[in-house]
Each structure stands twice: as C-alpha cells, then as structure tokens.
Amino acid sequence: MSKRKPYVRSMDGWWKKNPYFVEYMIHESTALFVAAYCLVLLVGVIRLGQGEAAWNGWLAAMQSPLSVLCHLVLLAGAVYHTYSWFKILPITMPPVIVGGKKMAPEALTGTALAVAAAAGLALLALVWRIAL
Amino acid sequence: MSENHKIIEIEVLRYNPESDEEPHLEVYKVPFTDDMSVLQGAQYIKDNFDGSLTFRWSCRMAICGSCGMMINGIPKLSCETFLRDYYPNRIRIEALAHFPIEKDLVVDLSGFIEKLEAIQPYIIPKEPKTLAEGEYLQTPKEFNAYIQFTSCINCTLCYAACPQFGLNPDFIGPAAMALLHRYNMDSRDGASASRMELVASEEGVYNCSAVGYCSEVCPKHVDPASAVNINKANAAKDYFLRFLSPKGGSK
Amino acid sequence: MSKYRTRSNAPIFWGLFGAGGMLSALFVPMMIFITGIAVPLGFLLPAGTMSYPKMLAFAQNFIGKGFIFAIISLSLWFCVHRVYHSLHEFGIHAGMGAKLLCYGIAMLVTVVCAVGLLGLGF
Ligand code: SF4
Ligand code: FES
C-alpha cells in the first residue's frame, strides 16, 4: 500500500503573503477608479441629451467640493493605472527589437510613459483649441 | 566560539505523510560559516539533528534545478542562497509553494512533468529531410529568437511564484509555456499550429493575469511571463482568424 | 497526452480588456483632470470650456462621439474583466453567474452609452 499522502496547502490570503502580490492587487484595483470615472462621464452623456438645463446641473454637481475631492482620488488611481499598465508592458508585449537587440524593460516602460504623457497633453491641447 | 562559527536559527516546515495530518514548523540552531548555503544548512540539520529531513538536491551549483524551496516566503534555489545574508535573523524554509507537499521540502512534480510532455518539447520539422539532404541550417538571428527560452532548468520556482497556478493547478504555467515558446520560435520547427490547441485551451495562457512574479524569481532569466503573454496574442490571432486560415486553425 | 481540450473563449474578453486598459492608460488621467478638476475649479482652461453648445458640438462630431464611446465602454470591459478575475483570486468561485453579471454590466453600459450618444444626433 502506498504511504503517499501529498498535502495541498490552502491559497487563502495568498495576496497578503508577498509585497509583490500586494502591489499586484493594488494595481489591479485601479480599474475600479477608471470605471467609476467612466460612469460619471456616462451620466454626463445622458444629461447632455436631456438639454441645456440638465447639462448645467451636471456641471454644477461637478463643482461641488466633494466631487472635486473624489476626482482627485480618481486621478491618483488613474495615474497609478497608467504607470502600472506600462510597467508590465515589457512582459505583456512581444519584445521590441532595436538595432538587433531586445529593448531593455526600463527603456520600454519609459518610452511608453512618455507616449502616454504626450497623448494626455495632446488631448489637453485639443480641448484648449475647442474651448477658444 | 570563534567569529566563523555563528549560529543561525533555521525554521523548517516539516511534514511526514505517515504520521502527520498537516505540516508544522520546527526550529534548529545551526552553526554556520560565511560560505554556507541554505542547502548546506539543511544538510547540517539532516546530518546532526534529524536524519529524516527530506529535500532534493544534486549539483550544488544552480544548474540541476532540484533544490528550490521557499526561503522566507520567496522561491529560491537553496544552493545559491547564503545563510550569511539572513543572519542574525531567523530563516524559514518551506516546500515550494502551490505544489502538493510529498514530504518535508519535497513536492509532487508529476503535474509539471505531464505539462512538459504535453507541449511536444522537441523539434517537429516543417518538411522532414533525409540524412543525405544534410542538416537544418539556422542563422544567428534565428538562433537568437529562441535561445533565451532554452536556459530553463525546470526548477519550478516560477510555479511557486505564480498565484494563478496555485489557484488552478491545471494551468499550463510559466516554465512549460517558456519551453513551448522555445520550440515555436525555432526556425527548424513547424508545429506551432499543433501546439496551439493547448495554448488556446481552458488550461492555456489565459489563466495568466500578468502578475509577472515568475520572471522576477527565475534564476536563469528565462522570462517565462513574456513567453506566456506573447502567446496570448498568438492565441487571440488564432481565435479570430481561424475561419480565414485555409486549415481552419486549431479546433 | 491525448486529452481533449476545450478552446477558451477568453480572447474576446481579453481583447476588450486590453483595448480598454490601453486606451484608459493613455487618456483617462488627463480626462479626469480636465472634467473633474480643471473645469470645475475654473483652473488653467478658459471659462466655458465645457459649455452646453461646445460639448454638444463635440459629442455630435463623429470623432468626438467615437472617442467618448470608446473610452466609456472599453474602460468598463477592462474593469469588469479584472473584477471577474479578482473574484477567482479571492477564492470566490461564483462560476457562470458571476461571469454573466460582470460582463453583463459592461454590456449594459456599452448599450446605454451608444444609445445616449446616438440620441445626440450628428
Ligand atoms: S522558467 Fe526559470 S523559474 Fe521557471 S522552471 Fe525554468 S529556470 Fe526555473
Ligand atoms: S542543487 Fe542543483 S540547482 Fe541547487
């Protein structure tokens, strides 16, 4: 008779056991911040369709101190999403070959973050142009 | 006692399948010198305190891949991890995470071996050549496309680092995917389509949520996370384009 | 091993997740800054940046409409995909119900967003 009795350990609480996993869980959670903002935006779209008064009501709601505070929190979450999304880019994306060599992970993340910053600024410039 | 005989406390997760219901920790006080690895610490315990302590090792030079264990919660090769780096703190060693414990520090690797078999880990030529036709030639560029993924020593540290494998033991996992990718990327091989069935399956790459810790702990810089994620894109391509391809992709 | 394997339909959700993650990583921080902080506080941008006529014109423009739709709907697909995975990671194996609920929410938001935007005309 076999004396084998392999013991399977529980996975309960695995994400607390290693700082790497804690960071993983935090960066995963940033999606909630992004989605919360998109729902605010969706309400805006609906209010826009209900006419000028409704839209101005939405704009006024966005001006409340609580709203601004919430958006500061959402901004922090969204910025961390951008950072972490591009931080893992070197493993999520096929290798980029520059001059016959694989681009270093730090260089790839750096380039991607620069592109993201440029995209954000381009959006700001566009909104500015529309506003004037 | 002289300077070169310091004492470090080593806490070991013990499990004897014949007498224990579950694993428990035991502490040993081990005298050590600065050149002693964690593996040598375990050997000292076995030789001096308890001959029944069970663990795997062979090469003592980070190449056979058999001495992996959790060292203070991090998967490492115990032969290239040194006691001096932990002293004066207590050091805790446990069997590699996510695998069933067979006895003490030895885990059951049969699931991993089955996965290695399942990926068809050998070159399946596009067109078989006869001996008379000569060898399959390869340029340095073609060689560079896969060489990194050949460095794997099957230590399974990456599985012990992968929570998705812990949550779903059927997941093909990092090292097997790295080896699969190694053959797919080899210019002499023509079997990536037949390996796709596994890649794109429920047990395949989509179990991965890009935690990335596997690549972090890999002692041979294989970057298995990259192999897994490149194949998500490949499997997606196969999923959406299979109706366009003449052979209809994999099932 | 000659075990029969089922093909995963994850590529659909993974594709939407990836597109949403990428798009939101590029634009959402600046959008939050503009609509949630700068405009409400009258900071940096000219007054009336988000006035009714301007925003209506933006949302009636083909590109503007497409942009808003892509950001809102894809970000939601991105989020629910992560939530669905997190349930599994926290050891809640809610199965098909959880899957339907998660992706159902994204689907609902996508439809509401599309209807809302189309309702604004061109
Ligand atoms: S990929 Fe790295 S960590 Fe994983 S088994 Fe191979 S050598 Fe070990
Ligand atoms: S004993 Fe061979 S890798 Fe450690």
Short mmCIF file of C-alpha atoms and ligand atoms in Angstrom, two decimals:
data_model
loop_
_atom_site.label_atom_id
_atom_site.label_comp_id
_atom_site.label_asym_id
_atom_site.label_seq_id
_atom_site.Cartn_x
_atom_site.Cartn_y
_atom_site.Cartn_z
CA MET A 1 0.00 0.00 0.00
CA SER A 2 1.27 3.45 -0.84
CA LYS A 3 2.28 5.62 2.07
CA ARG A 4 1.84 8.73 -0.05
CA LYS A 5 -0.41 11.46 1.25
CA PRO A 6 0.50 14.68 -0.60
CA TYR A 7 -0.55 17.73 1.40
CA VAL A 8 -2.15 20.58 -0.55
CA ARG A 9 -1.74 23.96 1.12
CA SER A 10 -4.57 26.48 1.15
CA MET A 11 -4.39 29.57 -1.07
CA ASP A 12 -6.35 31.68 1.43
CA GLY A 13 -4.85 35.11 1.82
CA TRP A 14 -2.09 34.50 -0.74
CA TRP A 15 -2.11 38.14 -1.83
CA LYS A 16 -1.02 39.27 1.65
CA LYS A 17 2.00 36.98 1.78
CA ASN A 18 4.35 38.83 -0.53
CA PRO A 19 4.78 42.59 -1.17
CA TYR A 20 4.86 41.79 -4.88
CA PHE A 21 1.34 40.36 -4.66
CA VAL A 22 0.12 43.28 -2.54
CA GLU A 23 1.27 45.66 -5.27
CA TYR A 24 -0.40 43.44 -7.86
CA MET A 25 -3.71 43.65 -6.03
CA ILE A 26 -3.39 47.43 -5.69
CA HIS A 27 -2.66 47.94 -9.36
CA GLU A 28 -5.48 45.57 -10.32
CA SER A 29 -7.87 47.67 -8.22
CA THR A 30 -7.10 50.84 -10.21
CA ALA A 31 -9.57 49.55 -12.81
CA LEU A 32 -12.33 50.40 -10.34
CA PHE A 33 -11.20 54.03 -10.26
CA VAL A 34 -11.15 54.21 -14.04
CA ALA A 35 -14.60 52.62 -14.27
CA ALA A 36 -16.05 54.92 -11.59
CA TYR A 37 -14.93 57.92 -13.60
CA CYS A 38 -16.39 56.47 -16.79
CA LEU A 39 -19.75 56.10 -15.05
CA VAL A 40 -19.61 59.79 -14.05
CA LEU A 41 -18.90 60.52 -17.69
CA LEU A 42 -21.79 58.31 -18.78
CA VAL A 43 -24.14 60.31 -16.57
CA GLY A 44 -22.75 63.41 -18.29
CA VAL A 45 -23.58 61.96 -21.69
CA ILE A 46 -27.15 61.25 -20.56
CA ARG A 47 -27.54 64.72 -19.02
CA LEU A 48 -26.24 66.28 -22.23
CA GLY A 49 -29.03 64.54 -24.11
CA GLN A 50 -31.63 65.98 -21.72
CA GLY A 51 -30.92 69.56 -22.72
CA GLU A 52 -29.04 72.62 -21.54
CA ALA A 53 -30.55 72.85 -18.05
CA ALA A 54 -29.76 69.23 -17.27
CA TRP A 55 -26.21 69.66 -18.58
CA ASN A 56 -25.64 72.75 -16.46
CA GLY A 57 -26.92 70.80 -13.47
CA TRP A 58 -24.25 68.15 -14.15
CA LEU A 59 -21.59 70.85 -14.49
CA ALA A 60 -22.70 72.37 -11.17
CA ALA A 61 -22.58 68.96 -9.49
CA MET A 62 -19.02 68.54 -10.75
CA GLN A 63 -18.14 71.81 -8.98
CA SER A 64 -19.11 70.64 -5.51
CA PRO A 65 -16.06 70.31 -3.23
CA LEU A 66 -16.93 66.66 -2.63
CA SER A 67 -16.89 66.00 -6.36
CA VAL A 68 -13.54 67.71 -6.82
CA LEU A 69 -12.14 65.76 -3.90
CA CYS A 70 -13.43 62.50 -5.36
CA HIS A 71 -11.90 63.35 -8.71
CA LEU A 72 -8.53 63.96 -7.07
CA VAL A 73 -8.74 60.45 -5.65
CA LEU A 74 -9.83 59.06 -9.03
CA LEU A 75 -6.96 60.91 -10.67
CA ALA A 76 -4.46 59.29 -8.32
CA GLY A 77 -5.95 55.86 -9.11
CA ALA A 78 -5.93 56.52 -12.86
CA VAL A 79 -2.34 57.76 -12.83
CA TYR A 80 -1.30 54.61 -10.97
CA HIS A 81 -3.18 52.57 -13.57
CA THR A 82 -1.19 54.28 -16.34
CA TYR A 83 2.07 53.71 -14.51
CA SER A 84 1.40 50.05 -13.69
CA TRP A 85 -0.05 49.29 -17.13
CA PHE A 86 3.16 50.39 -18.77
CA LYS A 87 5.33 48.93 -16.03
CA ILE A 88 4.20 45.43 -17.04
CA LEU A 89 4.33 46.24 -20.75
CA PRO A 90 7.74 44.55 -21.17
CA ILE A 91 6.13 41.21 -20.29
CA THR A 92 2.71 41.74 -21.87
CA MET A 93 4.04 42.87 -25.23
CA PRO A 94 6.19 40.97 -27.73
CA PRO A 95 9.84 42.06 -27.48
CA VAL A 96 10.76 45.22 -29.34
CA ILE A 97 13.97 44.74 -31.28
CA VAL A 98 16.06 47.87 -31.74
CA GLY A 99 19.31 47.54 -33.69
CA GLY A 100 19.24 43.75 -33.45
CA LYS A 101 18.88 43.87 -29.63
CA LYS A 102 15.90 43.43 -27.36
CA MET A 103 14.89 46.76 -25.86
CA ALA A 104 15.55 46.89 -22.08
CA PRO A 105 12.37 46.72 -19.94
CA GLU A 106 13.09 50.09 -18.30
CA ALA A 107 13.57 51.75 -21.70
CA LEU A 108 10.32 50.25 -22.97
CA THR A 109 8.34 51.37 -19.91
CA GLY A 110 9.96 54.81 -20.11
CA THR A 111 9.10 55.22 -23.78
CA ALA A 112 5.52 54.09 -23.18
CA LEU A 113 5.10 56.51 -20.26
CA ALA A 114 6.44 59.31 -22.47
CA VAL A 115 3.90 58.37 -25.16
CA ALA A 116 1.15 58.40 -22.52
CA ALA A 117 2.23 61.84 -21.32
CA ALA A 118 2.25 63.08 -24.91
CA ALA A 119 -1.23 61.62 -25.51
CA GLY A 120 -2.54 63.38 -22.42
CA LEU A 121 -1.00 66.70 -23.43
CA ALA A 122 -2.33 66.34 -26.98
CA LEU A 123 -5.80 65.84 -25.52
CA LEU A 124 -5.38 68.92 -23.34
CA ALA A 125 -4.23 70.95 -26.35
CA LEU A 126 -7.21 69.75 -28.38
CA VAL A 127 -9.67 70.69 -25.63
CA TRP A 128 -7.98 74.09 -25.40
CA ARG A 129 -8.40 74.65 -29.10
CA ILE A 130 -12.07 73.71 -28.98
CA ALA A 131 -12.55 75.98 -25.95
CA LEU A 132 -11.11 79.10 -27.58
CA MET B 1 33.34 30.02 19.70
CA SER B 2 35.23 31.90 17.02
CA GLU B 3 33.92 34.50 14.59
CA ASN B 4 33.45 31.95 11.84
CA HIS B 5 31.08 29.82 13.92
CA LYS B 6 27.98 31.89 14.22
CA ILE B 7 24.67 30.22 14.98
CA ILE B 8 21.60 30.83 12.85
CA GLU B 9 18.09 29.63 13.59
CA ILE B 10 16.55 27.72 10.73
CA GLU B 11 12.83 27.11 10.89
CA VAL B 12 11.75 24.23 8.68
CA LEU B 13 8.26 23.29 7.54
CA ARG B 14 8.13 19.57 8.34
CA TYR B 15 5.57 17.10 7.02
CA ASN B 16 5.64 13.37 7.35
CA PRO B 17 2.81 11.79 5.35
CA GLU B 18 2.95 8.65 7.51
CA SER B 19 2.37 10.37 10.82
CA ASP B 20 1.26 13.98 10.29
CA GLU B 21 -2.18 15.35 9.42
CA GLU B 22 -0.65 18.65 8.38
CA PRO B 23 2.77 20.33 8.18
CA HIS B 24 4.28 22.07 11.20
CA LEU B 25 7.32 24.25 11.82
CA GLU B 26 10.42 23.12 13.68
CA VAL B 27 13.38 25.30 14.63
CA TYR B 28 17.02 24.17 14.52
CA LYS B 29 20.08 26.09 15.71
CA VAL B 30 22.69 25.67 13.03
CA PRO B 31 26.34 26.75 13.34
CA PHE B 32 27.47 28.16 10.03
CA THR B 33 30.36 29.72 8.19
CA ASP B 34 30.10 32.55 5.71
CA ASP B 35 30.43 30.25 2.71
CA MET B 36 27.49 28.05 3.69
CA SER B 37 24.38 27.97 1.53
CA VAL B 38 20.85 27.40 2.79
CA LEU B 39 21.10 23.93 1.24
CA GLN B 40 24.18 23.23 3.38
CA GLY B 41 22.18 24.45 6.36
CA ALA B 42 19.54 21.82 5.59
CA GLN B 43 22.26 19.22 5.17
CA TYR B 44 23.68 20.16 8.56
CA ILE B 45 20.27 19.58 10.12
CA LYS B 46 19.94 16.22 8.39
CA ASP B 47 23.43 15.10 9.45
CA ASN B 48 23.32 16.36 13.03
CA PHE B 49 19.75 16.75 14.26
CA ASP B 50 17.26 14.70 12.26
CA GLY B 51 18.22 12.24 9.56
CA SER B 52 14.63 12.02 8.35
CA LEU B 53 14.61 15.60 6.98
CA THR B 54 13.86 15.19 3.30
CA PHE B 55 14.84 17.53 0.48
CA ARG B 56 16.12 17.37 -3.09
CA TRP B 57 19.49 18.50 -4.36
CA SER B 58 22.20 17.41 -6.70
CA CYS B 59 24.57 19.84 -8.39
CA ARG B 60 25.10 22.49 -5.66
CA MET B 61 25.81 24.98 -8.46
CA ALA B 62 22.45 26.27 -9.60
CA ILE B 63 22.15 24.14 -12.69
CA CYS B 64 20.24 20.94 -11.89
CA GLY B 65 17.18 22.84 -10.67
CA SER B 66 16.26 20.41 -7.91
CA CYS B 67 16.94 22.39 -4.71
CA GLY B 68 14.19 25.03 -4.96
CA MET B 69 12.40 25.97 -1.75
CA MET B 70 10.56 28.89 -0.21
CA ILE B 71 13.16 30.87 1.72
CA ASN B 72 11.43 33.43 3.93
CA GLY B 73 8.45 33.11 1.59
CA ILE B 74 10.37 33.66 -1.63
CA PRO B 75 11.05 30.84 -4.10
CA LYS B 76 14.81 30.43 -4.44
CA LEU B 77 17.46 27.84 -5.28
CA SER B 78 18.79 26.92 -1.84
CA CYS B 79 22.27 26.11 -3.17
CA GLU B 80 22.85 29.67 -4.35
CA THR B 81 21.26 31.40 -1.36
CA PHE B 82 23.57 32.05 1.56
CA LEU B 83 22.89 31.85 5.28
CA ARG B 84 25.10 34.89 5.94
CA ASP B 85 22.62 37.09 4.07
CA TYR B 86 19.92 36.29 6.64
CA TYR B 87 21.96 36.24 9.82
CA PRO B 88 21.27 37.29 12.60
CA ASN B 89 17.59 36.84 11.76
CA ARG B 90 15.83 33.53 11.78
CA ILE B 91 15.39 31.96 8.36
CA ARG B 92 12.31 29.97 7.39
CA ILE B 93 12.40 27.27 4.73
CA GLU B 94 9.34 25.57 3.27
CA ALA B 95 8.49 23.34 0.35
CA LEU B 96 7.89 25.25 -2.91
CA ALA B 97 4.51 26.94 -2.74
CA HIS B 98 1.49 25.84 -4.81
CA PHE B 99 2.67 22.23 -5.20
CA PRO B 100 1.39 19.39 -3.01
CA ILE B 101 3.95 18.52 -0.30
CA GLU B 102 5.17 14.94 -0.60
CA LYS B 103 7.41 15.00 2.47
CA ASP B 104 9.13 17.93 4.22
CA LEU B 105 10.70 20.05 1.47
CA VAL B 106 9.93 17.66 -1.37
CA VAL B 107 6.94 18.48 -3.57
CA ASP B 108 4.93 16.41 -6.02
CA LEU B 109 6.05 17.47 -9.50
CA SER B 110 4.08 14.91 -11.51
CA GLY B 111 1.64 17.55 -12.78
CA PHE B 112 4.54 19.63 -14.07
CA ILE B 113 6.12 16.64 -15.79
CA GLU B 114 2.83 15.92 -17.56
CA LYS B 115 2.72 19.50 -18.77
CA LEU B 116 6.25 19.29 -20.10
CA GLU B 117 5.20 16.22 -22.10
CA ALA B 118 2.04 17.89 -23.33
CA ILE B 119 3.82 20.77 -25.07
CA GLN B 120 5.63 18.45 -27.51
CA PRO B 121 9.09 19.58 -26.33
CA TYR B 122 11.04 18.57 -29.43
CA ILE B 123 11.58 19.90 -32.90
CA ILE B 124 8.94 18.78 -35.37
CA PRO B 125 10.40 19.80 -38.74
CA LYS B 126 8.31 21.63 -41.32
CA GLU B 127 9.47 19.24 -44.01
CA PRO B 128 11.40 16.21 -42.84
CA LYS B 129 14.76 15.88 -44.56
CA THR B 130 16.62 12.71 -45.32
CA LEU B 131 20.13 12.34 -43.94
CA ALA B 132 21.50 12.76 -47.45
CA GLU B 133 19.87 16.18 -47.74
CA GLY B 134 22.02 17.48 -44.88
CA GLU B 135 21.37 19.42 -41.72
CA TYR B 136 18.86 22.16 -40.95
CA LEU B 137 20.70 25.46 -41.14
CA GLN B 138 19.98 28.39 -38.88
CA THR B 139 21.21 31.99 -38.91
CA PRO B 140 22.42 33.71 -35.72
CA LYS B 141 19.29 35.87 -35.88
CA GLU B 142 17.02 32.82 -35.96
CA PHE B 143 19.06 31.34 -33.11
CA ASN B 144 18.63 34.49 -31.02
CA ALA B 145 14.86 34.30 -31.39
CA TYR B 146 14.64 31.32 -29.02
CA ILE B 147 17.96 30.94 -27.17
CA GLN B 148 16.75 32.71 -24.02
CA PHE B 149 13.94 30.17 -23.59
CA THR B 150 16.38 27.24 -23.71
CA SER B 151 18.02 28.27 -20.43
CA CYS B 152 15.26 26.84 -18.25
CA ILE B 153 16.47 24.31 -15.67
CA ASN B 154 12.98 23.13 -14.66
CA CYS B 155 13.43 24.34 -11.10
CA THR B 156 9.71 25.31 -10.95
CA LEU B 157 10.44 28.42 -8.89
CA CYS B 158 8.19 30.22 -11.37
CA TYR B 159 5.26 27.92 -10.49
CA ALA B 160 5.85 28.64 -6.81
CA ALA B 161 5.70 32.34 -7.75
CA CYS B 162 2.51 32.05 -9.79
CA PRO B 163 -0.73 32.56 -7.83
CA GLN B 164 -2.78 31.59 -10.87
CA PHE B 165 -1.13 28.15 -10.84
CA GLY B 166 -1.83 27.95 -7.12
CA LEU B 167 -5.48 28.75 -7.77
CA ASN B 168 -5.79 26.44 -10.76
CA PRO B 169 -3.26 23.57 -10.83
CA ASP B 170 -4.40 22.70 -14.36
CA PHE B 171 -2.94 25.95 -15.72
CA ILE B 172 -0.10 25.04 -18.08
CA GLY B 173 2.04 27.61 -16.25
CA PRO B 174 5.21 29.63 -16.89
CA ALA B 175 8.07 27.13 -17.48
CA ALA B 176 6.07 24.79 -19.72
CA MET B 177 4.95 27.79 -21.78
CA ALA B 178 8.53 29.08 -21.99
CA LEU B 179 9.64 25.71 -23.35
CA LEU B 180 6.69 25.57 -25.73
CA HIS B 181 7.60 29.03 -26.98
CA ARG B 182 11.22 27.94 -27.37
CA TYR B 183 10.15 25.29 -29.92
CA ASN B 184 7.60 27.53 -31.62
CA MET B 185 10.27 30.16 -32.13
CA ASP B 186 12.81 27.74 -33.57
CA SER B 187 13.12 28.23 -37.33
CA ARG B 188 13.58 24.47 -37.77
CA ASP B 189 10.25 23.70 -36.12
CA GLY B 190 6.89 23.67 -37.84
CA ALA B 191 4.50 22.53 -35.14
CA SER B 192 3.22 25.75 -33.58
CA ALA B 193 -0.24 25.09 -35.03
CA SER B 194 -0.46 21.73 -33.29
CA ARG B 195 0.75 23.27 -30.01
CA MET B 196 -1.94 25.93 -30.32
CA GLU B 197 -4.69 23.61 -29.10
CA LEU B 198 -3.08 23.62 -25.66
CA VAL B 199 -2.11 27.30 -25.70
CA ALA B 200 -5.67 28.40 -26.54
CA SER B 201 -7.44 25.93 -24.28
CA GLU B 202 -9.07 26.42 -20.88
CA GLU B 203 -5.79 25.23 -19.32
CA GLY B 204 -3.82 27.60 -21.54
CA VAL B 205 -2.35 31.07 -21.43
CA TYR B 206 -5.50 32.98 -20.48
CA ASN B 207 -5.22 31.74 -16.90
CA CYS B 208 -2.38 34.24 -16.61
CA SER B 209 -3.26 37.70 -15.33
CA ALA B 210 0.22 39.12 -15.90
CA VAL B 211 1.31 39.11 -12.27
CA GLY B 212 4.86 38.83 -13.60
CA TYR B 213 6.45 37.43 -10.44
CA CYS B 214 7.52 34.24 -12.28
CA SER B 215 10.01 36.19 -14.38
CA GLU B 216 11.17 38.03 -11.27
CA VAL B 217 12.17 34.84 -9.40
CA CYS B 218 13.58 32.89 -12.37
CA PRO B 219 17.25 32.18 -11.61
CA LYS B 220 18.08 31.80 -15.31
CA HIS B 221 16.41 34.95 -16.72
CA VAL B 222 14.18 32.91 -18.98
CA ASP B 223 11.38 35.49 -18.65
CA PRO B 224 8.56 32.91 -18.75
CA ALA B 225 5.97 35.69 -18.26
CA SER B 226 6.89 37.09 -21.63
CA ALA B 227 6.52 33.65 -23.26
CA VAL B 228 3.03 33.30 -21.75
CA ASN B 229 1.91 36.76 -22.79
CA ILE B 230 3.24 36.67 -26.33
CA ASN B 231 1.17 33.53 -26.73
CA LYS B 232 -1.98 35.28 -25.55
CA ALA B 233 -1.65 37.47 -28.61
CA ASN B 234 -0.91 34.42 -30.76
CA ALA B 235 -3.93 32.57 -29.39
CA ALA B 236 -6.16 35.61 -29.95
CA LYS B 237 -4.98 35.82 -33.54
CA ASP B 238 -5.74 32.14 -33.95
CA TYR B 239 -9.16 32.60 -32.34
CA PHE B 240 -10.30 35.41 -34.62
CA LEU B 241 -8.53 34.42 -37.83
CA ARG B 242 -9.02 30.67 -37.71
CA PHE B 243 -12.00 30.92 -40.07
CA LEU B 244 -9.85 32.72 -42.63
CA SER B 245 -6.89 30.38 -42.50
CA PRO B 246 -7.01 27.56 -45.05
CA LYS B 247 -6.59 24.84 -42.43
CA GLY B 248 -9.08 26.44 -40.07
CA GLY B 249 -6.57 26.87 -37.23
CA SER B 250 -6.79 24.50 -34.30
CA LYS B 251 -10.14 23.09 -33.25
CA MET C 1 -1.20 13.37 -23.58
CA SER C 2 -4.16 12.96 -25.85
CA LYS C 3 -6.69 14.65 -23.63
CA TYR C 4 -9.41 16.58 -25.42
CA ARG C 5 -9.18 20.27 -24.67
CA THR C 6 -11.87 22.91 -24.89
CA ARG C 7 -10.93 26.11 -26.62
CA SER C 8 -11.21 29.09 -24.31
CA ASN C 9 -13.36 31.98 -25.48
CA ALA C 10 -11.22 34.34 -23.40
CA PRO C 11 -9.72 36.10 -26.46
CA ILE C 12 -12.93 38.12 -26.85
CA PHE C 13 -12.87 39.42 -23.28
CA TRP C 14 -9.10 39.62 -23.18
CA GLY C 15 -9.15 41.72 -26.35
CA LEU C 16 -11.72 44.15 -24.92
CA PHE C 17 -9.79 44.22 -21.63
CA GLY C 18 -6.54 45.03 -23.38
CA ALA C 19 -8.05 47.72 -25.57
CA GLY C 20 -9.77 49.35 -22.59
CA GLY C 21 -6.68 49.14 -20.39
CA MET C 22 -4.52 50.70 -23.06
CA LEU C 23 -6.96 53.47 -24.01
CA SER C 24 -7.65 54.41 -20.40
CA ALA C 25 -3.94 54.36 -19.53
CA LEU C 26 -3.35 56.89 -22.31
CA PHE C 27 -6.26 59.28 -21.79
CA VAL C 28 -8.23 58.83 -18.58
CA PRO C 29 -5.85 60.67 -16.20
CA MET C 30 -5.97 63.80 -18.36
CA MET C 31 -9.74 63.48 -18.81
CA ILE C 32 -10.24 63.31 -15.04
CA PHE C 33 -8.03 66.34 -14.67
CA ILE C 34 -9.99 68.31 -17.29
CA THR C 35 -13.59 67.41 -16.48
CA GLY C 36 -13.26 66.74 -12.76
CA ILE C 37 -10.70 69.28 -11.57
CA ALA C 38 -9.60 71.99 -14.03
CA VAL C 39 -13.01 72.93 -15.47
CA PRO C 40 -14.97 72.78 -12.18
CA LEU C 41 -12.34 74.93 -10.47
CA GLY C 42 -12.01 77.28 -13.45
CA PHE C 43 -8.31 76.49 -13.43
CA LEU C 44 -5.98 76.58 -16.46
CA LEU C 45 -8.66 76.15 -19.14
CA PRO C 46 -10.71 79.09 -20.50
CA ALA C 47 -14.14 79.72 -18.98
CA GLY C 48 -16.93 77.92 -20.82
CA THR C 49 -14.68 75.09 -21.99
CA MET C 50 -17.44 72.60 -21.26
CA SER C 51 -20.41 74.84 -22.05
CA TYR C 52 -23.54 73.19 -23.44
CA PRO C 53 -23.07 74.26 -27.09
CA LYS C 54 -19.39 73.28 -27.09
CA MET C 55 -19.94 69.87 -25.54
CA LEU C 56 -22.96 69.17 -27.72
CA ALA C 57 -20.92 70.02 -30.79
CA PHE C 58 -18.10 67.78 -29.53
CA ALA C 59 -20.45 64.86 -28.90
CA GLN C 60 -22.14 65.35 -32.28
CA ASN C 61 -18.87 65.26 -34.10
CA PHE C 62 -18.10 61.81 -35.45
CA ILE C 63 -14.67 61.61 -33.88
CA GLY C 64 -15.78 63.13 -30.57
CA LYS C 65 -18.64 60.65 -30.35
CA GLY C 66 -16.38 57.74 -31.16
CA PHE C 67 -13.82 58.84 -28.59
CA ILE C 68 -16.35 59.16 -25.76
CA PHE C 69 -17.91 55.83 -26.69
CA ALA C 70 -14.58 54.02 -26.85
CA ILE C 71 -13.35 55.43 -23.54
CA ILE C 72 -16.53 54.69 -21.58
CA SER C 73 -17.41 51.29 -22.97
CA LEU C 74 -13.91 49.81 -23.29
CA SER C 75 -12.90 51.03 -19.81
CA LEU C 76 -15.91 49.20 -18.41
CA TRP C 77 -14.96 45.98 -20.22
CA PHE C 78 -11.46 46.44 -18.85
CA CYS C 79 -12.75 46.89 -15.31
CA VAL C 80 -15.27 44.02 -15.20
CA HIS C 81 -12.66 41.65 -16.62
CA ARG C 82 -10.37 42.47 -13.70
CA VAL C 83 -13.22 42.23 -11.20
CA TYR C 84 -14.17 38.82 -12.59
CA HIS C 85 -10.58 37.61 -12.26
CA SER C 86 -10.27 39.09 -8.77
CA LEU C 87 -13.29 37.13 -7.58
CA HIS C 88 -11.45 33.96 -8.57
CA GLU C 89 -8.26 35.27 -6.93
CA PHE C 90 -10.08 35.93 -3.66
CA GLY C 91 -11.34 32.35 -3.74
CA ILE C 92 -14.92 33.17 -4.71
CA HIS C 93 -15.72 30.68 -7.44
CA ALA C 94 -19.08 32.07 -8.38
CA GLY C 95 -18.94 30.49 -11.83
CA MET C 96 -21.26 31.36 -14.66
CA GLY C 97 -23.43 33.72 -12.60
CA ALA C 98 -20.51 35.99 -11.74
CA LYS C 99 -19.32 35.93 -15.32
CA LEU C 100 -22.74 36.93 -16.64
CA LEU C 101 -23.10 39.65 -14.02
CA CYS C 102 -19.64 41.15 -14.68
CA TYR C 103 -19.75 41.13 -18.44
CA GLY C 104 -23.45 41.95 -18.35
CA ILE C 105 -22.69 45.24 -16.59
CA ALA C 106 -20.15 46.15 -19.27
CA MET C 107 -22.65 45.22 -21.98
CA LEU C 108 -25.34 47.35 -20.33
CA VAL C 109 -23.03 50.37 -20.07
CA THR C 110 -21.99 49.90 -23.68
CA VAL C 111 -25.62 49.89 -24.84
CA VAL C 112 -26.67 52.85 -22.66
CA CYS C 113 -23.64 54.81 -23.84
CA ALA C 114 -24.30 54.01 -27.50
CA VAL C 115 -27.99 54.95 -27.24
CA GLY C 116 -27.15 58.15 -25.36
CA LEU C 117 -24.54 59.22 -27.86
CA LEU C 118 -26.60 58.33 -30.93
CA GLY C 119 -29.53 60.24 -29.40
CA LEU C 120 -27.45 63.42 -29.50
CA GLY C 121 -27.55 63.33 -33.30
CA PHE C 122 -24.79 64.13 -35.73
S1 SF4 D 1 11.45 29.35 -16.29
FE1 SF4 D 1 13.03 29.93 -14.79
S2 SF4 D 1 11.99 29.72 -12.80
FE2 SF4 D 1 10.75 28.60 -14.27
S3 SF4 D 1 11.47 26.48 -14.17
FE3 SF4 D 1 12.64 27.48 -15.81
S4 SF4 D 1 14.51 28.24 -14.84
FE4 SF4 D 1 13.07 27.76 -13.19
S1 FES D 2 21.44 21.77 -6.16
FE1 FES D 2 21.31 21.89 -8.35
S2 FES D 2 20.31 23.81 -8.60
FE2 FES D 2 20.67 23.78 -6.47
#
